[in-house]
Amino acid sequence: MLTKKLLYSRGPLANLSWGMADHAVDVANSLFSHAPLVKTVDIADNFARVTNIGEETSPERLGLPADTADKIWKSVEGFYRSRVHNQITLCVRREGKIIVNRSIGLAQGEFGDSDTVAGTVDTPFCLFSGAKAISALLMCKLEEEGAFSLSDRITKYVPEFGQQGKEKITIAELIAHRARVPAVDVKGNPSLIADHDYILDLLCKAKPHSSKQAYHALTGGFIMAEVVQRATGKPIGDALDKYFRKPLGMKYFTYGLDKKYRDKVSLCHESGFPLVGPMQGLPLQIIGVTIEQAVELGNSEVFYDQVLPAGNIFATAEECSRFYQMILNKGSYNGVQVLDPETIRKARSGDFLPSWDGTFNIPAHFSRGGFMLNSPPAPLFGIDAPRAFGHLGFINIITWADPQRKVAVGLMSSGKPALGPHLYNFSNIPNSINRYCPKLGRR
């Protein structure tokens, strides 16, 4: 109770507690950036020089203090100061109006290079696992259109998936990370991830995982794509374009990235502490490759050319915020009914409590529509946001909506740091949004 009062009080004690914590983390980040083996990036001394601000609505129009956006943005600057990201962008909608839409840093290159590309609010990022929630909701839309039912067994469309006792697994279970094929062995060759037929064959032949729920980092997307192709006769990318990208007026929001945009994409890069001990094997267990291999693959032409429904939608922070705003609007955006309200309701529903996840080996909470729900032990979308939902992406990418605050958020970042003091700065961003955008019932 005391913690909550400190975080949400507007009194001087709250400001002091936040200021002391920020200062302590700044000191830790400074030491961290000079530690041996730690990978960091050079950042600008003058933040204004590398900050780009898009169109924003005055918070005062929504009954918020005039400096709300600047206070939220301060938490992003703290995140940038941790020196693990070349570029960070944040877009926050409140009651459908954009109150923060800003970028800091470089999309490509390093300070001092002659061929740097400035980061802007229009810079596309790969969402990595943030794509899962979008693809899962697309499957819900295709059910709405009558292409299939989520209660259908996968084998109705992909009969060969029924090997090794997997014949009863449904599309709904696939979306909720319960298809029991969480990972595949690509034998140390990341390029095999781009071979759809090879991965699908491995998944069909695989023995089911022992856990009822086990996070499917990439594997679920291959099965989704195959189900859509066989049920509709068209690629899943066509469905994404028809049902989401065009109705929402998106510029990017595609699987892979068009060649004409590749010279402006925010390149991902390694950063942070090296993984040691038992943690070294986690990336291989979860995504089938090391972090170094994932970064190399994520910046490759092969990756840009692929359709990976669980891992390679490219979008801006604003486009992700727009997508979640549509969900808050019960499927509507700018007068276009993108999804039926009942489809939205079903997609957001889920079990009351988290389930033990066999991949992460911790409790994890997913909705029936593939959203991560804001539950202990890791409230991804900030403190005091029990109804928030969204998805995390490799590694510090996060997109979500909070119906109690009527906020829809996209947070993009280019570094791939697993460990370091930056984790405080990362969690501070949703906490700041929650602090400065109070629940509407408390206005």
Coordinates of C-alpha atoms in Angstrom, one line a residue:
M1 CA 0.0 0.0 0.0
L2 CA 2.8 2.4 0.8
T3 CA 4.5 1.6 -2.5
K4 CA 1.4 2.5 -4.4
K5 CA 1.0 5.7 -2.5
L6 CA 4.6 6.6 -3.3
L7 CA 4.1 5.8 -7.0
Y8 CA 0.8 7.6 -7.5
S9 CA 0.8 10.3 -4.9
R10 CA 1.3 13.8 -6.3
G11 CA 3.0 15.0 -3.1
P12 CA 6.6 15.9 -2.6
L13 CA 7.5 12.5 -1.1
A14 CA 6.5 10.8 -4.4
N15 CA 8.6 13.1 -6.4
L16 CA 11.6 12.6 -4.1
S17 CA 11.3 8.8 -4.2
W18 CA 11.2 8.8 -8.0
G19 CA 14.0 11.3 -8.2
M20 CA 16.2 9.3 -5.9
A21 CA 15.6 6.1 -7.8
D22 CA 16.3 7.7 -11.2
H23 CA 19.6 9.1 -9.8
A24 CA 20.7 5.8 -8.4
V25 CA 20.0 4.1 -11.8
D26 CA 21.8 6.8 -13.7
V27 CA 24.9 6.1 -11.5
A28 CA 24.5 2.3 -12.1
N29 CA 24.1 2.9 -15.9
S30 CA 27.3 5.0 -15.9
L31 CA 29.2 2.2 -14.2
F32 CA 27.5 -0.4 -16.4
S33 CA 28.6 1.4 -19.6
H34 CA 32.3 1.0 -18.6
A35 CA 32.1 -2.5 -17.3
P36 CA 34.2 -5.2 -19.1
L37 CA 32.4 -7.3 -21.7
V38 CA 29.3 -5.1 -21.6
K39 CA 28.1 -3.9 -25.0
T40 CA 26.8 -0.3 -25.0
V41 CA 26.3 2.4 -27.7
D42 CA 27.4 6.0 -27.9
I43 CA 24.5 8.4 -27.3
A44 CA 24.1 12.1 -28.0
D45 CA 25.2 14.6 -25.4
N46 CA 22.5 16.9 -26.6
F47 CA 19.2 14.9 -26.6
A48 CA 17.3 17.7 -28.4
R49 CA 19.7 17.2 -31.4
V50 CA 18.5 13.6 -31.9
T51 CA 14.9 14.0 -30.8
N52 CA 12.1 14.0 -33.4
I53 CA 8.5 15.0 -32.4
G54 CA 5.5 14.1 -34.4
E55 CA 2.0 15.6 -34.3
E56 CA 0.7 15.6 -30.7
T57 CA -2.5 16.8 -29.0
S58 CA -2.1 19.1 -26.0
P59 CA -2.8 17.0 -22.8
E60 CA -4.8 19.9 -21.5
R61 CA -7.5 19.1 -24.0
L62 CA -8.0 15.8 -22.2
G63 CA -8.0 17.3 -18.7
L64 CA -4.3 16.5 -18.1
P65 CA -1.6 18.9 -16.9
A66 CA 0.2 20.7 -19.8
D67 CA 3.5 19.0 -19.0
T68 CA 2.2 15.4 -19.1
A69 CA 3.9 14.5 -22.3
D70 CA 7.2 15.9 -21.2
K71 CA 7.1 14.0 -17.9
I72 CA 6.3 10.8 -19.7
W73 CA 9.1 11.5 -22.2
K74 CA 11.6 12.0 -19.4
S75 CA 11.3 8.3 -18.6
V76 CA 12.2 7.5 -22.3
E77 CA 15.2 9.8 -22.0
G78 CA 16.2 7.8 -18.9
F79 CA 15.9 4.6 -20.9
Y80 CA 18.0 6.1 -23.7
R81 CA 20.6 7.2 -21.1
S82 CA 21.1 3.5 -20.2
R83 CA 23.2 3.3 -23.5
V84 CA 21.7 0.0 -24.7
H85 CA 19.6 1.4 -27.6
N86 CA 20.5 3.4 -30.7
Q87 CA 16.9 4.5 -31.1
I88 CA 13.7 4.5 -29.1
T89 CA 10.3 5.7 -30.2
L90 CA 7.1 6.1 -28.1
C91 CA 3.6 6.8 -29.1
V92 CA 0.8 7.2 -26.4
R93 CA -2.8 7.7 -27.2
R94 CA -5.2 8.9 -24.5
E95 CA -8.9 8.7 -25.3
G96 CA -8.0 8.3 -28.9
K97 CA -5.8 11.4 -29.1
I98 CA -2.0 11.2 -29.5
I99 CA -0.3 13.0 -26.5
V100 CA 3.2 11.6 -27.0
N101 CA 4.7 10.7 -30.4
R102 CA 8.5 11.1 -30.2
S103 CA 11.8 9.4 -31.2
I104 CA 15.3 9.7 -29.9
G105 CA 18.5 8.5 -31.4
L106 CA 19.8 7.0 -34.7
A107 CA 18.0 4.4 -36.8
Q108 CA 21.3 3.3 -38.5
G109 CA 25.0 3.9 -37.9
E110 CA 26.8 5.3 -34.9
F111 CA 27.8 8.8 -33.9
G112 CA 30.8 9.9 -35.9
D113 CA 30.0 7.7 -38.9
S114 CA 29.4 9.5 -42.2
D115 CA 26.4 7.3 -43.2
T116 CA 24.1 7.6 -40.2
V117 CA 20.3 7.6 -40.6
A118 CA 18.4 9.8 -38.2
G119 CA 15.6 8.1 -36.3
T120 CA 12.2 9.7 -36.6
V121 CA 8.6 8.8 -35.6
D122 CA 8.2 7.4 -39.1
T123 CA 11.1 4.9 -38.7
P124 CA 9.8 1.3 -39.0
F125 CA 10.9 -1.3 -36.4
C126 CA 10.6 -5.1 -36.5
L127 CA 8.1 -6.0 -33.7
F128 CA 9.5 -9.5 -33.4
S129 CA 7.2 -11.3 -30.9
G130 CA 5.0 -8.2 -30.7
A131 CA 3.7 -9.5 -34.0
K132 CA 2.1 -12.5 -32.3
A133 CA -0.8 -10.5 -30.8
I134 CA -1.6 -9.0 -34.2
S135 CA -1.4 -12.3 -36.1
A136 CA -3.5 -14.0 -33.4
L137 CA -6.2 -11.3 -33.7
L138 CA -6.0 -11.8 -37.4
M139 CA -6.9 -15.4 -36.9
C140 CA -9.9 -14.2 -34.8
K141 CA -10.9 -12.0 -37.7
L142 CA -10.7 -14.9 -40.2
E143 CA -13.0 -16.9 -37.9
E144 CA -15.4 -13.9 -37.9
E145 CA -15.3 -14.0 -41.8
G146 CA -16.1 -17.7 -41.7
A147 CA -12.8 -19.1 -43.0
F148 CA -12.6 -21.5 -40.0
S149 CA -13.5 -21.8 -36.4
L150 CA -10.9 -21.5 -33.7
S151 CA -12.4 -24.6 -32.1
D152 CA -11.4 -26.6 -35.3
R153 CA -8.6 -29.0 -34.9
I154 CA -5.4 -28.0 -36.8
T155 CA -5.5 -31.4 -38.5
K156 CA -8.7 -30.4 -40.3
Y157 CA -6.5 -28.1 -42.5
V158 CA -3.0 -29.6 -41.9
P159 CA -3.6 -33.3 -41.5
E160 CA 0.1 -34.1 -41.2
F161 CA 0.3 -32.1 -38.0
G162 CA -1.5 -35.0 -36.2
Q163 CA 1.6 -37.1 -35.7
Q164 CA 2.9 -38.2 -32.3
G165 CA -0.5 -37.6 -30.6
K166 CA -1.1 -34.0 -31.7
E167 CA -4.3 -34.7 -33.7
K168 CA -6.7 -33.1 -31.2
I169 CA -4.9 -29.7 -30.8
T170 CA -7.1 -26.8 -31.9
I171 CA -6.4 -23.5 -33.6
A172 CA -7.5 -21.8 -30.3
E173 CA -4.9 -23.8 -28.4
L174 CA -2.3 -22.8 -31.0
I175 CA -3.1 -19.1 -30.4
A176 CA -2.9 -19.5 -26.6
H177 CA 0.6 -21.2 -26.7
R178 CA -1.0 -24.6 -26.0
A179 CA -0.2 -26.4 -29.3
R180 CA 2.7 -28.1 -27.4
V181 CA 5.3 -27.4 -30.1
P182 CA 7.1 -24.4 -28.6
A183 CA 10.5 -24.8 -30.3
V184 CA 12.4 -26.5 -33.1
D185 CA 16.1 -27.3 -33.5
V186 CA 17.6 -25.4 -36.5
K187 CA 21.0 -27.0 -35.8
G188 CA 22.7 -23.7 -35.3
N189 CA 21.7 -22.4 -38.7
P190 CA 19.4 -19.3 -38.3
S191 CA 18.7 -19.1 -42.0
L192 CA 16.5 -22.3 -41.6
I193 CA 14.0 -20.1 -39.8
A194 CA 13.2 -18.6 -43.2
D195 CA 12.4 -22.1 -44.7
H196 CA 8.7 -22.5 -44.1
D197 CA 8.3 -26.0 -45.4
Y198 CA 11.3 -27.3 -43.5
I199 CA 10.1 -25.8 -40.1
L200 CA 6.5 -27.0 -40.8
D201 CA 7.7 -30.5 -41.4
L202 CA 9.7 -30.5 -38.1
L203 CA 6.6 -29.3 -36.2
C204 CA 4.4 -31.9 -37.7
K205 CA 6.8 -34.7 -36.8
A206 CA 7.6 -33.3 -33.3
K207 CA 6.6 -35.0 -30.1
P208 CA 4.2 -32.8 -28.0
H209 CA 5.8 -30.8 -25.1
S210 CA 5.1 -32.1 -21.7
S211 CA 3.6 -28.8 -20.5
K212 CA 0.1 -27.8 -21.3
Q213 CA 1.2 -24.3 -21.9
A214 CA 4.7 -23.4 -23.3
Y215 CA 5.4 -20.1 -25.0
H216 CA 5.7 -20.6 -28.8
A217 CA 8.3 -18.0 -29.8
L218 CA 8.2 -18.6 -33.5
T219 CA 6.7 -21.9 -34.2
G220 CA 3.0 -21.0 -33.9
G221 CA 3.3 -18.6 -36.8
F222 CA 4.3 -21.3 -39.2
I223 CA 1.2 -23.3 -38.4
M224 CA -1.0 -20.2 -38.5
A225 CA 0.3 -19.4 -42.0
E226 CA -0.3 -22.9 -43.2
V227 CA -3.8 -23.1 -41.8
V228 CA -4.7 -19.7 -43.5
Q229 CA -3.2 -20.8 -46.8
R230 CA -5.1 -24.0 -46.9
A231 CA -8.4 -22.7 -45.5
T232 CA -8.6 -19.6 -47.7
G233 CA -6.3 -20.4 -50.7
K234 CA -4.4 -17.2 -50.0
P235 CA -1.3 -16.2 -48.1
I236 CA -1.7 -14.9 -44.5
G237 CA 0.1 -11.7 -45.7
D238 CA -2.9 -11.0 -48.0
A239 CA -5.2 -11.3 -45.0
L240 CA -3.1 -8.9 -42.9
D241 CA -3.2 -6.4 -45.7
K242 CA -6.9 -6.7 -46.4
Y243 CA -8.3 -6.8 -42.8
F244 CA -5.8 -4.7 -40.8
R245 CA -3.3 -2.7 -42.8
K246 CA -5.6 -1.1 -45.3
P247 CA -8.7 -0.4 -43.1
L248 CA -6.4 1.2 -40.5
G249 CA -4.6 3.3 -43.1
M250 CA -1.1 1.9 -42.2
K251 CA 2.0 2.7 -44.2
Y252 CA 4.0 -0.3 -43.0
F253 CA 2.3 -3.0 -40.9
T254 CA 3.5 -5.9 -43.1
Y255 CA 5.2 -9.2 -42.7
G256 CA 8.7 -8.4 -43.8
L257 CA 9.6 -5.0 -45.2
D258 CA 9.3 -3.6 -48.7
K259 CA 12.6 -2.9 -50.4
K260 CA 11.7 0.8 -50.7
Y261 CA 11.7 1.2 -46.9
R262 CA 14.8 -0.8 -46.0
D263 CA 17.2 2.2 -46.1
K264 CA 15.3 3.8 -43.2
V265 CA 14.5 0.8 -40.9
S266 CA 15.9 0.9 -37.4
L267 CA 18.6 -1.8 -37.3
C268 CA 18.7 -4.0 -34.3
H269 CA 22.0 -4.5 -32.4
E270 CA 23.5 -6.4 -29.5
S271 CA 23.9 -4.7 -26.2
G272 CA 23.9 -5.3 -22.4
F273 CA 25.5 -7.9 -20.2
P274 CA 26.6 -11.2 -21.8
L275 CA 24.5 -14.1 -20.7
V276 CA 26.4 -16.5 -18.5
G277 CA 25.7 -19.8 -16.7
P278 CA 22.3 -21.4 -17.1
M279 CA 21.0 -18.2 -18.9
Q280 CA 23.3 -18.8 -21.9
G281 CA 21.0 -21.5 -23.2
L282 CA 17.7 -19.6 -22.8
P283 CA 17.7 -17.9 -26.3
L284 CA 18.4 -21.3 -27.9
Q285 CA 15.6 -22.9 -25.9
I286 CA 13.1 -20.1 -26.7
I287 CA 13.9 -19.0 -30.2
G288 CA 16.2 -21.7 -31.5
V289 CA 19.2 -19.4 -32.1
T290 CA 21.5 -17.2 -30.0
I291 CA 20.9 -13.5 -29.5
E292 CA 23.9 -12.8 -31.7
Q293 CA 22.4 -14.9 -34.5
A294 CA 19.0 -13.4 -34.0
V295 CA 20.4 -9.9 -34.4
E296 CA 22.3 -10.9 -37.6
L297 CA 19.2 -12.5 -39.0
G298 CA 17.0 -9.6 -38.0
N299 CA 19.0 -7.2 -40.1
S300 CA 19.3 -9.4 -43.2
E301 CA 17.6 -9.3 -46.6
V302 CA 16.5 -12.9 -46.0
F303 CA 14.5 -11.8 -42.9
Y304 CA 13.0 -8.8 -44.7
D305 CA 11.8 -11.0 -47.5
Q306 CA 10.0 -13.6 -45.2
V307 CA 6.5 -14.0 -43.8
L308 CA 6.9 -14.9 -40.2
P309 CA 3.5 -14.3 -38.5
A310 CA 5.0 -14.8 -35.0
G311 CA 8.1 -12.6 -35.5
N312 CA 8.5 -10.1 -38.4
I313 CA 5.7 -7.5 -38.7
F314 CA 7.4 -4.1 -39.3
A315 CA 5.6 -1.0 -38.0
T316 CA 6.1 2.3 -36.3
A317 CA 5.2 3.0 -32.6
E318 CA 2.3 5.1 -33.8
E319 CA 0.9 2.3 -36.0
C320 CA 1.0 -0.1 -33.0
S321 CA -0.7 2.5 -30.9
R322 CA -3.3 2.9 -33.6
F323 CA -3.9 -0.9 -33.7
Y324 CA -4.5 -1.0 -30.0
Q325 CA -6.7 2.0 -30.1
M326 CA -8.9 0.2 -32.6
I327 CA -9.2 -2.6 -30.0
L328 CA -10.2 -0.1 -27.3
N329 CA -12.8 1.2 -29.7
K330 CA -14.4 -2.2 -29.8
G331 CA -13.1 -2.9 -33.3
S332 CA -13.7 0.5 -34.9
Y333 CA -11.3 3.1 -36.2
N334 CA -12.1 6.4 -38.0
G335 CA -15.6 5.2 -38.8
V336 CA -14.4 1.8 -40.2
Q337 CA -15.6 -1.3 -38.3
V338 CA -12.4 -3.4 -38.5
L339 CA -13.6 -6.2 -36.1
D340 CA -16.9 -7.1 -34.6
P341 CA -17.1 -6.1 -30.9
E342 CA -17.9 -9.7 -29.9
T343 CA -14.6 -10.8 -31.6
I344 CA -12.7 -8.2 -29.5
R345 CA -14.5 -9.4 -26.3
K346 CA -13.6 -13.0 -26.9
A347 CA -10.0 -12.2 -27.9
R348 CA -9.4 -10.3 -24.7
S349 CA -11.0 -13.0 -22.4
G350 CA -8.9 -15.5 -20.6
D351 CA -8.5 -17.7 -17.6
F352 CA -8.7 -15.9 -14.2
L353 CA -5.2 -16.9 -13.1
P354 CA -1.8 -17.3 -14.9
S355 CA -0.7 -20.8 -15.9
W356 CA 2.7 -22.3 -15.4
D357 CA 4.6 -21.9 -18.7
G358 CA 6.9 -24.7 -19.7
T359 CA 9.2 -22.4 -21.8
F360 CA 9.8 -19.6 -19.4
N361 CA 9.4 -21.8 -16.3
I362 CA 7.4 -19.1 -14.6
P363 CA 3.6 -18.3 -14.5
A364 CA 2.4 -16.6 -17.6
H365 CA -1.0 -15.2 -18.5
F366 CA -2.4 -15.2 -22.1
S367 CA -5.8 -14.3 -23.3
R368 CA -7.8 -16.5 -25.7
G369 CA -6.8 -14.1 -28.5
G370 CA -3.1 -14.3 -27.8
F371 CA -2.6 -11.2 -25.7
M372 CA -0.3 -11.1 -22.7
L373 CA -2.3 -10.1 -19.7
N374 CA -0.8 -7.9 -17.0
S375 CA -0.3 -10.3 -14.2
P376 CA 2.3 -11.2 -11.6
P377 CA 5.2 -12.0 -11.4
A378 CA 6.0 -9.5 -14.2
P379 CA 3.4 -6.8 -14.8
L380 CA 4.7 -5.8 -18.2
F381 CA 2.3 -2.9 -18.6
G382 CA 3.1 -1.2 -15.4
I383 CA 1.9 -1.1 -11.8
D384 CA -1.9 -0.7 -11.1
A385 CA -3.0 -1.7 -14.5
P386 CA -4.9 -5.0 -13.9
R387 CA -6.9 -4.9 -17.1
A388 CA -4.0 -4.0 -19.5
F389 CA -3.2 -6.3 -22.4
G390 CA -0.7 -6.4 -25.2
H391 CA 2.6 -8.1 -26.1
L392 CA 6.3 -8.0 -25.5
G393 CA 8.8 -8.1 -28.4
F394 CA 12.5 -9.1 -28.5
I395 CA 13.7 -7.6 -26.2
N396 CA 12.6 -4.1 -25.1
I397 CA 9.7 -3.7 -27.5
I398 CA 6.2 -3.5 -26.0
T399 CA 2.8 -2.6 -27.3
W400 CA -0.4 -2.5 -25.1
A401 CA -3.7 -0.9 -24.2
D402 CA -5.2 -0.1 -20.8
P403 CA -9.0 0.2 -21.0
Q404 CA -9.2 1.8 -17.5
R405 CA -6.9 4.7 -18.6
K406 CA -8.0 4.6 -22.2
V407 CA -4.4 4.6 -23.3
A408 CA -3.0 2.7 -26.4
V409 CA 0.8 2.5 -26.5
G410 CA 3.6 1.5 -28.8
L411 CA 7.2 1.5 -27.5
M412 CA 10.0 0.5 -29.9
S413 CA 13.7 0.1 -29.3
S414 CA 16.6 -1.2 -31.4
G415 CA 19.0 -2.8 -28.8
K416 CA 18.8 -6.4 -27.7
P417 CA 20.0 -6.3 -24.1
A418 CA 18.9 -9.2 -21.9
L419 CA 20.4 -8.0 -18.6
G420 CA 21.5 -4.7 -17.1
P421 CA 20.4 -1.7 -15.1
H422 CA 18.3 -0.6 -18.1
L423 CA 15.6 -2.9 -16.9
Y424 CA 14.6 -0.4 -14.3
N425 CA 14.4 2.3 -17.0
F426 CA 12.4 0.0 -19.2
S427 CA 9.8 -0.7 -16.6
N428 CA 9.7 3.0 -15.6
I429 CA 8.1 3.9 -19.0
P430 CA 4.8 2.1 -18.5
N431 CA 4.8 3.1 -14.8
S432 CA 5.2 6.8 -15.8
I433 CA 2.4 6.5 -18.3
N434 CA 0.2 5.0 -15.6
R435 CA 1.2 7.6 -13.1
Y436 CA 0.6 10.6 -15.4
C437 CA -2.4 9.2 -17.2
P438 CA -4.6 8.2 -14.2
K439 CA -7.6 5.9 -14.4
L440 CA -10.5 7.9 -15.8
G441 CA -12.6 7.0 -12.8
R442 CA -10.1 8.9 -10.6
R443 CA -10.0 12.1 -12.7

